Amino acid sequence: MNEKVNITINGVPLRVDENKTILDAAEELNIKIPTLCYHKDLCVAGNCRVCVVEQVGTNKLPAACATPVHDGMEIMTNSLKVRNARKHIIELLLAEHNAECTKCYKNGNCELQELAAEYKIINQEFMNLVADHGCTIDDFSPSIMKDDSRCIRCQRCVRTCAELQGVNALTVAYKGSEMKISTFFEKPISDVVCTNCGQCVNHCPTGALIEKNYIEEVWEAISDPEKHVVVQTAPAVRVGLGEELGFEVGERVTGKMVAALKRLGFDAVLDTDFTADLTILEEGTELLHRLKEALVDKNPDVKLPMATSCSPGWIKYIEHMYPEYLPNLSSCKSPQQMFGALVKTYYAKERKIKPENIISVSIMPCTAKKFEANRPEMHDSGYRDVDYVLTTRELAIMIKQAGIEFMKLPDEHYDRLMGESTGAGVIFGATGGVMEAALRTAYEIVTGREVPFENLNITAVRGEDGLREAKIKIENPVKEWAFLDGVELKCAVAHGLINAREVMELVKSGKSDYHFIEVMACPGGCLGGGGQPIPTDPEIRKRRMEAIYAEDMGMPIRKSHENPEVKQIYQSFLGQPYSEKSHELLHTKYLPRERY
Amino acid sequence: MSVTTYQLKRVDLIFKNENDWKQILSKTLKRKKEDIINSLISSELKGRGGAGFPTGMKWKLTSEAKEETKYVICNADEGEPGTFKDREILTQVPHKVLTAMAICAYVTGASEGYIYLRGEYKFLQKSLYNAIGEFERYCEEIGFHFRIAIFMGSGAYICGEETALMESMEGRRGEPRNKPPFPTDSGYLGKPTVVNNVETLVHTYTIFKYGAKKFRDLGVQYSRGTKLFSISGDTPIPGIYELELGMTLSDFVEEFGDGDTKAVQVGGASGFLVPRKRFAETQIGFQGKLTGVSLPTGGSMMLFNSSRSMFNVLNNYLDFFEEESCGQCTPCRVGCQQLLKGIHAVKRGDKPAVYLNKLLKLSENMQYTAKCGLGQSVGNSFASIVENFREEMIF
């Protein structure tokens, strides 16, 4: 038990745990202290100093985020001394900041702008320093743009890249007035170990790090009468989009999102969940094949554990950091890219549209998907499989631009052919979801029975722990899979690349004998993706996760292999899972990359 | 030495080398730990790096910390402009420093020590390693297990700040940490750590050798003992001097001035500028004097005569801080740039003279809000120069 201490904040007495900071304590009293460098996902930096408060009896103004309370402490959060100092700090940040807000992508969603408005920083007498820094914009990456002139050096991105992801692509360079956030040898973001996960974008308080947006390109495609514009929506978008458009965190807006996309003018609104289900059949089959080849045939070229390949941030991470384990990755493309390859082949054929006239757009909770769509391997349809990738945030911008009153929209349904999905497809949006969906299907293929969990909910693979393990014993399999009788299938689930490293180190050390690993690059899985609404923090991720599982429970079909459109595509187009046709369109290869 | 009428006493304790470190070491290691700490506390020795934290208290807190592993670090990142005493100590009496580190290790329970040596002092590395080799051999002989390593700094001023120093030692960027926790609880590698300035350690040697009373008898109330001063600028006799604490600036200038002293910068770039009219009321020592001003210093004393432009002096300091700020916290990173650009704008006439008031307010807020001692003390020289030589800033 923590010791309690007595303090006062603005004269109000409070009894509080002694390990709490002044900021935590103030929150208990519903007193807001402004912050910039502070983020609930990250360690405390205490470097912006916006949260300074007065500690009665001392001369200094301590940073509320970084100072623990102690007994008898008297804090003033809004004294004249505090206000004056805080205004100076905001003014200093603005002097160093390219404050041409109307030319900024984050205009209206910028923490510095909010503070400047709150404190009415109108008479800016300090000298403008922006020109001194000779700032450069890095827009080489297809996913992420960095504009140093908008940077306030809070180092949230640096801490994100180090603590949440363990990638350290972004770091601090130089000192004093020249201090800035940079990369290894100041190379462009596209040329370093960056995985494009976009967590830095999601954690940036200003417009210094943003996604590369393709909004205008999509508008142009929509208004081109020659083009048939198809859109797919990833599972996690439906539990995040509402936050940008007036709904509470955790509200499911699937039907309204579909309605909005139709009103935006997309010719067909389809669902990535469909290819998520397809992924399960392909990847589940691949896993069973691998198990057979490794356990029965003893083929040394077949690697276990098999790792999921849905998360493009994770793919690029393993390509940089553990290239020797690329054979362990499932050869399955991500649902987005499976969808892209099928839209310009299967869909085009069925709908009798020339593939060159199809523009395929995807709405993703992710910035790495932009990079993935841009990979040279992703042209198996004979065209670029996915033309444009928009984040959840970019979709919200388009909906606002179109003047759609999102909250008042009716619920509508996805279009047919590639719009049907199951609960198993939906849970791809949460960490552990691919694992759970795969087990629901694989277990049933092998044993002919449903997974032995109440309501099909495999709770052991769910949750927020960075690394989770689960075992499932296979008993009385059907004849074809008799060799698996009594085998205990060992699975691991990791989310956030810092945990991916942990699981890979376990594999590398030989201490674990997993058969199957699911890794998602972002904390919480796709629902906490770099392209999701800002802010994202532990509490928000939890609510989005609840929404994902509620969506799953609400679906009439909850197993991928029962998706009627999936059955149909195998019947009329692909043949069998893991077939030659599947390999041609739905599977891919990976590329070892350097660390520097 | 001739008898002087003013209160300024030269002392010769630090550099007096009777080569008795083996004897002092073995004698002191036989004493009880509490006894050593109590004698340090009663000596009233305060840290000589500039901040003036009671040394005995620092050792006591670290000795009480409940951890297996602890460290002793000698801060030899002497970077304050106008300070050059530690270099001399490490050249002339390195064994005294090593002995003090070993005794500190004995008292606190540490078994490893580091000397964080300023990058520019690389030329001292070899002789120091020789001294360390000899010292460690003797420790082995008497059965005391203590190892000392040298960690080379890379030239950043901020790494003299103890927490930035430890960040740098741990292989990270030299940025000050949030305090608390203090190094005595969680320092190098998260373990309780004593970080002492080179000179502080030598003073403990003096105390171990002569006893606390002899030390306390020197100096004045709140400012006991002697201090090494690095004296530079417009003086006919620049150099390093050991003086008793508590002298007034008048006495000091009489001894070291060139007859035309306009102002003295006490404590280097992060210290205060004292104009002639305040020499008599200003004492050199730690805060706590009842009347007048008492100025602490890491030992840098820069004298300026009437040929000097105080604008140039301030410009020089600000230029230094603007570059040497680590850049992490807003008040320091941006504040230093604003002060520097601001005084130039006023000088050029681009900003009105009253803009100096805004800058003074800023420098005051930097003092309240900056994360570490660097940003907090930029305002010292800024305010004392601008307030006393405002005319020189404008015209």
PDB file of N, CA and C in Angstrom, chain A residues 67-140:
ATOM      1  N   THR A  67       6.908  16.306 -10.878  1.00  0.00           N
ATOM      2  CA  THR A  67       7.216  16.513  -9.466  1.00  0.00           C
ATOM      3  C   THR A  67       6.267  15.712  -8.586  1.00  0.00           C
ATOM      4  N   PRO A  68       6.810  14.795  -7.781  1.00  0.00           N
ATOM      5  CA  PRO A  68       5.938  14.036  -6.886  1.00  0.00           C
ATOM      6  C   PRO A  68       5.457  14.902  -5.722  1.00  0.00           C
ATOM      7  N   VAL A  69       4.281  14.583  -5.232  1.00  0.00           N
ATOM      8  CA  VAL A  69       3.760  15.339  -4.090  1.00  0.00           C
ATOM      9  C   VAL A  69       4.460  14.893  -2.809  1.00  0.00           C
ATOM     10  N   HIS A  70       4.491  15.774  -1.838  1.00  0.00           N
ATOM     11  CA  HIS A  70       4.925  15.342  -0.512  1.00  0.00           C
ATOM     12  C   HIS A  70       4.068  16.019   0.537  1.00  0.00           C
ATOM     13  N   ASP A  71       4.110  15.484   1.728  1.00  0.00           N
ATOM     14  CA  ASP A  71       3.184  15.932   2.759  1.00  0.00           C
ATOM     15  C   ASP A  71       3.337  17.423   3.033  1.00  0.00           C
ATOM     16  N   GLY A  72       2.208  18.095   3.136  1.00  0.00           N
ATOM     17  CA  GLY A  72       2.219  19.508   3.484  1.00  0.00           C
ATOM     18  C   GLY A  72       2.413  20.436   2.292  1.00  0.00           C
ATOM     19  N   MET A  73       2.547  19.857   1.112  1.00  0.00           N
ATOM     20  CA  MET A  73       2.785  20.670  -0.080  1.00  0.00           C
ATOM     21  C   MET A  73       1.569  21.557  -0.360  1.00  0.00           C
ATOM     22  N   GLU A  74       1.829  22.828  -0.639  1.00  0.00           N
ATOM     23  CA  GLU A  74       0.740  23.734  -1.039  1.00  0.00           C
ATOM     24  C   GLU A  74       1.015  24.192  -2.458  1.00  0.00           C
ATOM     25  N   ILE A  75       0.085  23.862  -3.339  1.00  0.00           N
ATOM     26  CA  ILE A  75       0.287  24.129  -4.763  1.00  0.00           C
ATOM     27  C   ILE A  75      -0.711  25.176  -5.242  1.00  0.00           C
ATOM     28  N   MET A  76      -0.230  26.090  -6.055  1.00  0.00           N
ATOM     29  CA  MET A  76      -1.116  27.035  -6.741  1.00  0.00           C
ATOM     30  C   MET A  76      -0.947  26.802  -8.236  1.00  0.00           C
ATOM     31  N   THR A  77      -2.054  26.532  -8.915  1.00  0.00           N
ATOM     32  CA  THR A  77      -1.928  26.229 -10.340  1.00  0.00           C
ATOM     33  C   THR A  77      -2.225  27.438 -11.223  1.00  0.00           C
ATOM     34  N   ASN A  78      -2.739  28.500 -10.634  1.00  0.00           N
ATOM     35  CA  ASN A  78      -3.146  29.625 -11.475  1.00  0.00           C
ATOM     36  C   ASN A  78      -2.812  30.968 -10.823  1.00  0.00           C
ATOM     37  N   SER A  79      -1.725  31.010 -10.042  1.00  0.00           N
ATOM     38  CA  SER A  79      -1.340  32.282  -9.434  1.00  0.00           C
ATOM     39  C   SER A  79      -0.780  33.191 -10.514  1.00  0.00           C
ATOM     40  N   LEU A  80      -0.637  34.447 -10.187  1.00  0.00           N
ATOM     41  CA  LEU A  80      -0.124  35.405 -11.179  1.00  0.00           C
ATOM     42  C   LEU A  80       1.271  34.998 -11.651  1.00  0.00           C
ATOM     43  N   LYS A  81       2.080  34.546 -10.695  1.00  0.00           N
ATOM     44  CA  LYS A  81       3.443  34.135 -11.043  1.00  0.00           C
ATOM     45  C   LYS A  81       3.409  32.977 -12.046  1.00  0.00           C
ATOM     46  N   VAL A  82       2.497  32.032 -11.789  1.00  0.00           N
ATOM     47  CA  VAL A  82       2.374  30.885 -12.695  1.00  0.00           C
ATOM     48  C   VAL A  82       1.890  31.345 -14.064  1.00  0.00           C
ATOM     49  N   ARG A  83       0.849  32.172 -14.044  1.00  0.00           N
ATOM     50  CA  ARG A  83       0.283  32.617 -15.331  1.00  0.00           C
ATOM     51  C   ARG A  83       1.328  33.342 -16.175  1.00  0.00           C
ATOM     52  N   ASN A  84       2.063  34.223 -15.515  1.00  0.00           N
ATOM     53  CA  ASN A  84       3.064  34.995 -16.270  1.00  0.00           C
ATOM     54  C   ASN A  84       4.141  34.092 -16.845  1.00  0.00           C
ATOM     55  N   ALA A  85       4.595  33.145 -16.019  1.00  0.00           N
ATOM     56  CA  ALA A  85       5.645  32.251 -16.493  1.00  0.00           C
ATOM     57  C   ALA A  85       5.119  31.377 -17.622  1.00  0.00           C
ATOM     58  N   ARG A  86       3.898  30.890 -17.446  1.00  0.00           N
ATOM     59  CA  ARG A  86       3.319  29.984 -18.440  1.00  0.00           C
ATOM     60  C   ARG A  86       3.107  30.714 -19.774  1.00  0.00           C
ATOM     61  N   LYS A  87       2.649  31.939 -19.677  1.00  0.00           N
ATOM     62  CA  LYS A  87       2.454  32.710 -20.913  1.00  0.00           C
ATOM     63  C   LYS A  87       3.781  32.932 -21.622  1.00  0.00           C
ATOM     64  N   HIS A  88       4.815  33.203 -20.840  1.00  0.00           N
ATOM     65  CA  HIS A  88       6.140  33.367 -21.435  1.00  0.00           C
ATOM     66  C   HIS A  88       6.557  32.100 -22.172  1.00  0.00           C
ATOM     67  N   ILE A  89       6.297  30.967 -21.557  1.00  0.00           N
ATOM     68  CA  ILE A  89       6.724  29.700 -22.159  1.00  0.00           C
ATOM     69  C   ILE A  89       5.966  29.451 -23.458  1.00  0.00           C
ATOM     70  N   ILE A  90       4.668  29.702 -23.437  1.00  0.00           N
ATOM     71  CA  ILE A  90       3.882  29.512 -24.672  1.00  0.00           C
ATOM     72  C   ILE A  90       4.392  30.480 -25.744  1.00  0.00           C
ATOM     73  N   GLU A  91       4.657  31.706 -25.314  1.00  0.00           N
ATOM     74  CA  GLU A  91       5.177  32.699 -26.264  1.00  0.00           C
ATOM     75  C   GLU A  91       6.520  32.254 -26.852  1.00  0.00           C
ATOM     76  N   LEU A  92       7.367  31.695 -26.005  1.00  0.00           N
ATOM     77  CA  LEU A  92       8.674  31.226 -26.488  1.00  0.00           C
ATOM     78  C   LEU A  92       8.499  30.110 -27.505  1.00  0.00           C
ATOM     79  N   LEU A  93       7.573  29.191 -27.213  1.00  0.00           N
ATOM     80  CA  LEU A  93       7.337  28.093 -28.147  1.00  0.00           C
ATOM     81  C   LEU A  93       6.827  28.634 -29.477  1.00  0.00           C
ATOM     82  N   LEU A  94       5.954  29.635 -29.399  1.00  0.00           N
ATOM     83  CA  LEU A  94       5.408  30.200 -30.627  1.00  0.00           C
ATOM     84  C   LEU A  94       6.478  30.936 -31.425  1.00  0.00           C
ATOM     85  N   ALA A  95       7.444  31.536 -30.702  1.00  0.00           N
ATOM     86  CA  ALA A  95       8.507  32.264 -31.404  1.00  0.00           C
ATOM     87  C   ALA A  95       9.362  31.313 -32.239  1.00  0.00           C
ATOM     88  N   GLU A  96       9.432  30.078 -31.793  1.00  0.00           N
ATOM     89  CA  GLU A  96      10.279  29.094 -32.465  1.00  0.00           C
ATOM     90  C   GLU A  96       9.471  28.271 -33.464  1.00  0.00           C
ATOM     91  N   HIS A  97       8.180  28.483 -33.469  1.00  0.00           N
ATOM     92  CA  HIS A  97       7.248  27.610 -34.205  1.00  0.00           C
ATOM     93  C   HIS A  97       6.733  28.338 -35.441  1.00  0.00           C
ATOM     94  N   ASN A  98       6.670  27.628 -36.525  1.00  0.00           N
ATOM     95  CA  ASN A  98       6.055  28.175 -37.725  1.00  0.00           C
ATOM     96  C   ASN A  98       4.555  28.253 -37.476  1.00  0.00           C
ATOM     97  N   ALA A  99       4.110  29.431 -37.060  1.00  0.00           N
ATOM     98  CA  ALA A  99       2.725  29.570 -36.606  1.00  0.00           C
ATOM     99  C   ALA A  99       1.796  30.045 -37.722  1.00  0.00           C
ATOM    100  N   GLU A 100       2.127  29.698 -38.946  1.00  0.00           N
ATOM    101  CA  GLU A 100       1.183  29.972 -40.032  1.00  0.00           C
ATOM    102  C   GLU A 100       0.138  28.867 -40.016  1.00  0.00           C
ATOM    103  N   CYS A 101      -0.769  28.973 -39.048  1.00  0.00           N
ATOM    104  CA  CYS A 101      -1.689  27.874 -38.772  1.00  0.00           C
ATOM    105  C   CYS A 101      -2.581  27.545 -39.958  1.00  0.00           C
ATOM    106  N   THR A 102      -2.955  28.559 -40.724  1.00  0.00           N
ATOM    107  CA  THR A 102      -3.875  28.270 -41.834  1.00  0.00           C
ATOM    108  C   THR A 102      -3.194  27.444 -42.918  1.00  0.00           C
ATOM    109  N   LYS A 103      -1.871  27.387 -42.879  1.00  0.00           N
ATOM    110  CA  LYS A 103      -1.166  26.572 -43.859  1.00  0.00           C
ATOM    111  C   LYS A 103      -0.732  25.235 -43.268  1.00  0.00           C
ATOM    112  N   CYS A 104      -1.340  24.878 -42.146  1.00  0.00           N
ATOM    113  CA  CYS A 104      -0.899  23.666 -41.454  1.00  0.00           C
ATOM    114  C   CYS A 104      -1.974  22.598 -41.514  1.00  0.00           C
ATOM    115  N   TYR A 105      -1.548  21.381 -41.800  1.00  0.00           N
ATOM    116  CA  TYR A 105      -2.456  20.236 -41.887  1.00  0.00           C
ATOM    117  C   TYR A 105      -3.159  19.987 -40.564  1.00  0.00           C
ATOM    118  N   LYS A 106      -2.493  20.327 -39.451  1.00  0.00           N
ATOM    119  CA  LYS A 106      -3.069  20.065 -38.137  1.00  0.00           C
ATOM    120  C   LYS A 106      -3.895  21.253 -37.613  1.00  0.00           C
ATOM    121  N   ASN A 107      -4.116  22.248 -38.439  1.00  0.00           N
ATOM    122  CA  ASN A 107      -4.915  23.394 -38.025  1.00  0.00           C
ATOM    123  C   ASN A 107      -6.244  22.906 -37.435  1.00  0.00           C
ATOM    124  N   GLY A 108      -6.498  23.294 -36.189  1.00  0.00           N
ATOM    125  CA  GLY A 108      -7.733  22.847 -35.549  1.00  0.00           C
ATOM    126  C   GLY A 108      -7.552  21.607 -34.697  1.00  0.00           C
ATOM    127  N   ASN A 109      -6.422  20.967 -34.834  1.00  0.00           N
ATOM    128  CA  ASN A 109      -6.151  19.806 -33.985  1.00  0.00           C
ATOM    129  C   ASN A 109      -4.699  19.858 -33.526  1.00  0.00           C
ATOM    130  N   CYS A 110      -4.360  20.983 -32.900  1.00  0.00           N
ATOM    131  CA  CYS A 110      -2.971  21.225 -32.501  1.00  0.00           C
ATOM    132  C   CYS A 110      -2.982  21.667 -31.058  1.00  0.00           C
ATOM    133  N   GLU A 111      -2.198  21.002 -30.239  1.00  0.00           N
ATOM    134  CA  GLU A 111      -2.212  21.317 -28.813  1.00  0.00           C
ATOM    135  C   GLU A 111      -1.591  22.676 -28.511  1.00  0.00           C
ATOM    136  N   LEU A 112      -0.611  23.070 -29.326  1.00  0.00           N
ATOM    137  CA  LEU A 112       0.009  24.381 -29.113  1.00  0.00           C
ATOM    138  C   LEU A 112      -0.975  25.489 -29.492  1.00  0.00           C
ATOM    139  N   GLN A 113      -1.670  25.273 -30.600  1.00  0.00           N
ATOM    140  CA  GLN A 113      -2.668  26.249 -31.047  1.00  0.00           C
ATOM    141  C   GLN A 113      -3.749  26.433 -29.976  1.00  0.00           C
ATOM    142  N   GLU A 114      -4.200  25.309 -29.409  1.00  0.00           N
ATOM    143  CA  GLU A 114      -5.213  25.357 -28.355  1.00  0.00           C
ATOM    144  C   GLU A 114      -4.749  26.184 -27.164  1.00  0.00           C
ATOM    145  N   LEU A 115      -3.490  25.939 -26.766  1.00  0.00           N
ATOM    146  CA  LEU A 115      -2.942  26.664 -25.618  1.00  0.00           C
ATOM    147  C   LEU A 115      -2.818  28.147 -25.918  1.00  0.00           C
ATOM    148  N   ALA A 116      -2.358  28.450 -27.134  1.00  0.00           N
ATOM    149  CA  ALA A 116      -2.202  29.856 -27.517  1.00  0.00           C
ATOM    150  C   ALA A 116      -3.552  30.544 -27.489  1.00  0.00           C
ATOM    151  N   ALA A 117      -4.587  29.808 -27.910  1.00  0.00           N
ATOM    152  CA  ALA A 117      -5.930  30.386 -27.902  1.00  0.00           C
ATOM    153  C   ALA A 117      -6.413  30.570 -26.466  1.00  0.00           C
ATOM    154  N   GLU A 118      -6.175  29.552 -25.629  1.00  0.00           N
ATOM    155  CA  GLU A 118      -6.629  29.606 -24.242  1.00  0.00           C
ATOM    156  C   GLU A 118      -5.993  30.767 -23.483  1.00  0.00           C
ATOM    157  N   TYR A 119      -4.725  30.967 -23.717  1.00  0.00           N
ATOM    158  CA  TYR A 119      -4.007  32.012 -22.977  1.00  0.00           C
ATOM    159  C   TYR A 119      -3.991  33.333 -23.723  1.00  0.00           C
ATOM    160  N   LYS A 120      -4.679  33.386 -24.848  1.00  0.00           N
ATOM    161  CA  LYS A 120      -4.800  34.637 -25.617  1.00  0.00           C
ATOM    162  C   LYS A 120      -3.434  35.291 -25.841  1.00  0.00           C
ATOM    163  N   ILE A 121      -2.555  34.525 -26.426  1.00  0.00           N
ATOM    164  CA  ILE A 121      -1.221  35.056 -26.702  1.00  0.00           C
ATOM    165  C   ILE A 121      -1.328  35.903 -27.966  1.00  0.00           C
ATOM    166  N   ILE A 122      -1.691  37.148 -27.795  1.00  0.00           N
ATOM    167  CA  ILE A 122      -1.949  37.997 -28.956  1.00  0.00           C
ATOM    168  C   ILE A 122      -0.772  38.927 -29.237  1.00  0.00           C
ATOM    169  N   ASN A 123      -0.243  39.524 -28.159  1.00  0.00           N
ATOM    170  CA  ASN A 123       0.908  40.411 -28.363  1.00  0.00           C
ATOM    171  C   ASN A 123       2.197  39.618 -28.285  1.00  0.00           C
ATOM    172  N   GLN A 124       2.620  39.128 -29.399  1.00  0.00           N
ATOM    173  CA  GLN A 124       3.852  38.347 -29.384  1.00  0.00           C
ATOM    174  C   GLN A 124       5.041  39.251 -29.634  1.00  0.00           C
ATOM    175  N   GLU A 125       5.690  39.614 -28.534  1.00  0.00           N
ATOM    176  CA  GLU A 125       6.792  40.571 -28.667  1.00  0.00           C
ATOM    177  C   GLU A 125       8.130  39.896 -28.908  1.00  0.00           C
ATOM    178  N   PHE A 126       8.231  38.634 -28.546  1.00  0.00           N
ATOM    179  CA  PHE A 126       9.526  37.981 -28.719  1.00  0.00           C
ATOM    180  C   PHE A 126       9.862  37.862 -30.190  1.00  0.00           C
ATOM    181  N   MET A 127      11.134  37.714 -30.457  1.00  0.00           N
ATOM    182  CA  MET A 127      11.575  37.727 -31.844  1.00  0.00           C
ATOM    183  C   MET A 127      11.352  36.365 -32.478  1.00  0.00           C
ATOM    184  N   ASN A 128      10.938  36.404 -33.718  1.00  0.00           N
ATOM    185  CA  ASN A 128      10.651  35.149 -34.405  1.00  0.00           C
ATOM    186  C   ASN A 128      11.943  34.442 -34.799  1.00  0.00           C
ATOM    187  N   LEU A 129      12.009  33.182 -34.472  1.00  0.00           N
ATOM    188  CA  LEU A 129      13.261  32.443 -34.689  1.00  0.00           C
ATOM    189  C   LEU A 129      13.157  31.438 -35.829  1.00  0.00           C
ATOM    190  N   VAL A 130      11.980  31.337 -36.431  1.00  0.00           N
ATOM    191  CA  VAL A 130      11.762  30.265 -37.415  1.00  0.00           C
ATOM    192  C   VAL A 130      12.776  30.346 -38.554  1.00  0.00           C
ATOM    193  N   ALA A 131      12.972  31.565 -39.054  1.00  0.00           N
ATOM    194  CA  ALA A 131      13.872  31.726 -40.207  1.00  0.00           C
ATOM    195  C   ALA A 131      15.304  31.328 -39.851  1.00  0.00           C
ATOM    196  N   ASP A 132      15.697  31.532 -38.583  1.00  0.00           N
ATOM    197  CA  ASP A 132      17.069  31.211 -38.158  1.00  0.00           C
ATOM    198  C   ASP A 132      17.401  29.739 -38.327  1.00  0.00           C
ATOM    199  N   HIS A 133      16.359  28.929 -38.211  1.00  0.00           N
ATOM    200  CA  HIS A 133      16.631  27.493 -38.171  1.00  0.00           C
ATOM    201  C   HIS A 133      16.755  26.868 -39.552  1.00  0.00           C
ATOM    202  N   GLY A 134      16.413  27.625 -40.571  1.00  0.00           N
ATOM    203  CA  GLY A 134      16.538  27.117 -41.939  1.00  0.00           C
ATOM    204  C   GLY A 134      15.939  25.732 -42.066  1.00  0.00           C
ATOM    205  N   CYS A 135      14.691  25.620 -41.677  1.00  0.00           N
ATOM    206  CA  CYS A 135      14.095  24.294 -41.539  1.00  0.00           C
ATOM    207  C   CYS A 135      13.854  23.607 -42.879  1.00  0.00           C
ATOM    208  N   THR A 136      13.914  22.307 -42.815  1.00  0.00           N
ATOM    209  CA  THR A 136      13.663  21.539 -44.023  1.00  0.00           C
ATOM    210  C   THR A 136      12.468  20.632 -43.797  1.00  0.00           C
ATOM    211  N   ILE A 137      11.761  20.389 -44.849  1.00  0.00           N
ATOM    212  CA  ILE A 137      10.629  19.467 -44.797  1.00  0.00           C
ATOM    213  C   ILE A 137      11.089  18.150 -45.389  1.00  0.00           C
ATOM    214  N   ASP A 138      10.810  17.069 -44.688  1.00  0.00           N
ATOM    215  CA  ASP A 138      11.133  15.737 -45.210  1.00  0.00           C
ATOM    216  C   ASP A 138       9.825  15.105 -45.697  1.00  0.00           C
ATOM    217  N   ASP A 139       9.667  15.040 -47.012  1.00  0.00           N
ATOM    218  CA  ASP A 139       8.440  14.421 -47.533  1.00  0.00           C
ATOM    219  C   ASP A 139       8.762  13.278 -48.507  1.00  0.00           C
ATOM    220  N   PHE A 140       9.890  12.623 -48.245  1.00  0.00           N
ATOM    221  CA  PHE A 140      10.290  11.526 -49.131  1.00  0.00           C
ATOM    222  C   PHE A 140       9.503  10.247 -48.873  1.00  0.00           C
TER     223      PHE A 140
END
